[in-house]
Coordinates of C-alpha atoms in Angstrom, one line a residue:
X23 CA 118.7 60.7 -1.1
X24 CA 118.3 64.5 -2.0
X25 CA 120.4 66.9 -3.5
X26 CA 120.0 70.9 -4.1
X27 CA 121.0 72.4 -7.4
X28 CA 121.3 76.2 -7.9
X29 CA 120.0 77.5 -11.3
X30 CA 121.1 80.8 -11.5
X31 CA 121.6 83.2 -8.9
X32 CA 117.7 83.2 -7.6
X33 CA 116.4 79.5 -7.9
X34 CA 117.2 76.6 -6.1
X35 CA 116.0 72.8 -7.2
X36 CA 115.8 70.1 -4.7
X37 CA 115.4 66.7 -6.3
X38 CA 115.2 63.6 -3.6
X39 CA 113.9 60.1 -3.7
X40 CA 113.8 57.2 -1.2
X41 CA 113.0 53.6 -1.6
X42 CA 110.4 52.4 0.8
X43 CA 110.1 48.9 2.4
X44 CA 108.1 47.3 4.8
X45 CA 106.8 43.7 5.5
X46 CA 104.8 42.0 7.9
X47 CA 105.2 38.5 9.3
X48 CA 102.3 37.8 12.0
X49 CA 102.2 34.3 13.5
X50 CA 98.9 34.1 14.8
X51 CA 96.1 36.0 13.1
X52 CA 92.4 34.9 13.5
X53 CA 90.6 33.9 10.3
X54 CA 87.3 35.0 10.6
X55 CA 86.0 32.5 7.6
X56 CA 87.4 29.4 8.9
X57 CA 87.6 30.4 12.5
X58 CA 91.1 29.1 13.2
X59 CA 94.5 30.6 13.5
X60 CA 96.8 31.2 10.4
X61 CA 99.7 33.3 9.6
X62 CA 100.5 36.2 7.4
X63 CA 103.4 37.3 5.5
X64 CA 103.4 40.1 3.2
X65 CA 106.2 42.9 1.9
X66 CA 105.8 45.9 -0.1
X67 CA 108.2 48.3 -1.7
X68 CA 108.1 51.6 -3.5
X69 CA 110.3 54.4 -4.6
X70 CA 108.9 58.0 -3.9
X71 CA 110.2 61.0 -5.5
X72 CA 110.2 64.6 -4.9
X73 CA 111.0 67.9 -6.9
X74 CA 110.8 71.2 -5.4
X75 CA 112.0 74.9 -6.5
X76 CA 112.5 78.0 -4.2
X77 CA 112.9 81.0 -6.3
X78 CA 114.0 84.4 -4.7
X79 CA 111.7 87.2 -6.0
X80 CA 113.5 89.5 -4.0
X81 CA 116.4 88.4 -2.0
X82 CA 115.5 87.5 1.7
X83 CA 112.2 89.3 1.3
X84 CA 109.9 87.3 -1.3
X85 CA 110.2 83.7 -2.1
X86 CA 108.0 81.9 -4.6
X87 CA 108.1 78.0 -4.0
X88 CA 106.4 75.0 -4.8
X89 CA 107.0 71.5 -5.7
X90 CA 105.5 67.9 -6.6
X91 CA 106.1 64.9 -4.1
X92 CA 105.1 61.1 -4.0
X93 CA 104.1 59.4 -0.8
X94 CA 103.7 55.7 0.1
X95 CA 101.9 53.8 3.0
X96 CA 102.1 50.2 3.6
X97 CA 99.3 48.6 5.5
X98 CA 100.1 48.5 9.1
X99 CA 99.7 45.6 11.6
X100 CA 96.1 46.9 12.8
X101 CA 94.8 47.3 8.9
X102 CA 95.8 43.5 8.6
X103 CA 95.2 41.8 11.9
X104 CA 92.8 43.8 13.6
X105 CA 90.0 41.9 15.4
X106 CA 88.1 43.7 17.9
X107 CA 85.6 46.6 18.4
X108 CA 86.6 49.6 15.7
X109 CA 83.8 52.2 16.6
X110 CA 80.3 52.4 18.0
X111 CA 78.7 49.4 17.1
X112 CA 81.2 48.1 14.8
X113 CA 83.7 45.0 14.9
X114 CA 86.7 45.1 12.7
X115 CA 88.1 41.8 11.2
X116 CA 91.6 40.8 9.9
X117 CA 92.2 42.1 6.3
X118 CA 95.0 40.2 4.9
X119 CA 95.9 41.0 1.0
X120 CA 96.0 44.9 1.4
X121 CA 97.8 46.7 -1.2
X122 CA 99.8 50.1 -0.4
X123 CA 98.3 53.5 -0.2
X124 CA 100.2 55.8 -2.7
X125 CA 99.3 59.9 -3.0
X126 CA 101.1 62.5 -5.0
X127 CA 101.2 66.4 -3.7
X128 CA 101.4 69.6 -5.8
X129 CA 102.2 72.7 -3.9
X130 CA 102.9 76.2 -4.8
X131 CA 103.3 79.3 -2.5
X132 CA 104.8 82.3 -1.4
X133 CA 107.2 83.5 1.7
X134 CA 107.4 87.3 2.6
X135 CA 109.9 88.6 5.3
X136 CA 109.8 92.4 6.1
X137 CA 111.7 93.8 9.2
X138 CA 109.6 92.0 12.1
X139 CA 106.9 90.4 10.1
X140 CA 107.1 87.2 8.2
X141 CA 104.4 85.5 6.4
X142 CA 103.7 82.4 4.2
X143 CA 101.0 81.3 2.2
X144 CA 100.6 78.0 0.3
X145 CA 98.0 76.1 -2.1
X146 CA 98.3 72.5 -2.1
X147 CA 96.4 69.5 -4.1
X148 CA 97.0 66.1 -3.5
X149 CA 95.7 62.9 -5.3
X150 CA 95.1 59.6 -3.3
X151 CA 95.4 56.0 -4.7
X152 CA 94.2 52.9 -3.2
X153 CA 93.2 54.3 0.0
X154 CA 92.7 51.7 2.8
X155 CA 89.0 52.2 4.0
X156 CA 86.9 50.4 6.4
X157 CA 83.7 48.7 4.5
X158 CA 80.8 46.8 6.1
X159 CA 80.7 43.2 5.3
X160 CA 77.0 42.9 5.5
X161 CA 77.2 40.5 8.7
X162 CA 76.5 40.9 12.1
X163 CA 78.4 39.6 15.1
X164 CA 76.7 37.8 18.1
X165 CA 77.0 40.9 20.1
X166 CA 74.9 43.0 17.6
X167 CA 78.0 44.8 16.1
X168 CA 78.1 45.5 12.6
X169 CA 81.3 43.6 10.8
X170 CA 83.7 45.8 8.8
X171 CA 86.8 44.8 6.9
X172 CA 89.4 47.0 5.4
X173 CA 89.7 47.3 1.7
X174 CA 91.9 49.3 -0.8
X175 CA 88.3 50.8 -1.9
X176 CA 89.1 54.6 -2.0
X177 CA 90.8 57.0 -4.7
X178 CA 90.4 60.9 -4.1
X179 CA 91.9 64.0 -3.8
X180 CA 92.4 66.6 -0.9
X181 CA 93.2 70.5 -1.7
X182 CA 93.4 73.2 0.5
X183 CA 95.4 76.5 1.4
X184 CA 97.6 77.3 4.7
X185 CA 98.5 80.8 5.6
X186 CA 100.4 81.9 8.7
X187 CA 102.5 84.9 9.8
X188 CA 104.6 86.0 12.6
X189 CA 105.6 89.3 14.3
X190 CA 108.7 89.5 16.0
X191 CA 107.6 91.5 19.3
X192 CA 111.2 92.1 20.2
X193 CA 113.0 90.7 23.6
X194 CA 112.6 87.0 22.6
X195 CA 109.1 87.4 21.9
X196 CA 106.8 86.5 18.9
X197 CA 103.1 86.4 17.9
X198 CA 102.4 83.7 15.5
X199 CA 98.7 82.8 13.7
X200 CA 98.0 80.4 11.2
X201 CA 94.9 79.1 9.5
X202 CA 94.2 76.1 7.1
X203 CA 91.4 75.0 5.0
X204 CA 91.2 71.6 3.6
X205 CA 88.6 69.8 1.7
X206 CA 88.5 66.4 0.2
X207 CA 86.6 63.8 -1.7
X208 CA 87.0 59.8 -1.7
X209 CA 85.5 57.9 -4.5
X210 CA 84.6 54.4 -3.1

């Protein structure tokens, strides 16, 4: 659900939220500990909300925008049941029992428009919780590959800046450019 609210003549507030639900039901999953087939059933749910604003500093010319948004990613079938080569010299085994990943993103930016030129620049900071990452188990399989498993072992953050500009050349032609800088860190 999402709704917009006008706060005076110059500011729009957008509030939204959704409920996410995912489930897995895998009938035939290899259990590397017992070397037998097993089944896997699990489900996850979470509410994710967002609050965003747009403030018109100069009508149709300069806008300040920003917001806070939440994210949710349930483990996928590959995260939970994969049993094959993962990367060079790695062999991934099934990882039942994973929890979802969560994120919260903060953003602040400025949009401008002047005759034939439009531009936008935004700063963002994202907090990451319970990231699903590969981790070596310390075992080596019969083919000499290092065994890896996925676990909720990471918390971290990502931050950066995005900028873009468009020049209207006329006759249905535009020149567009953009650049992004991103840096992050995960604590394992």
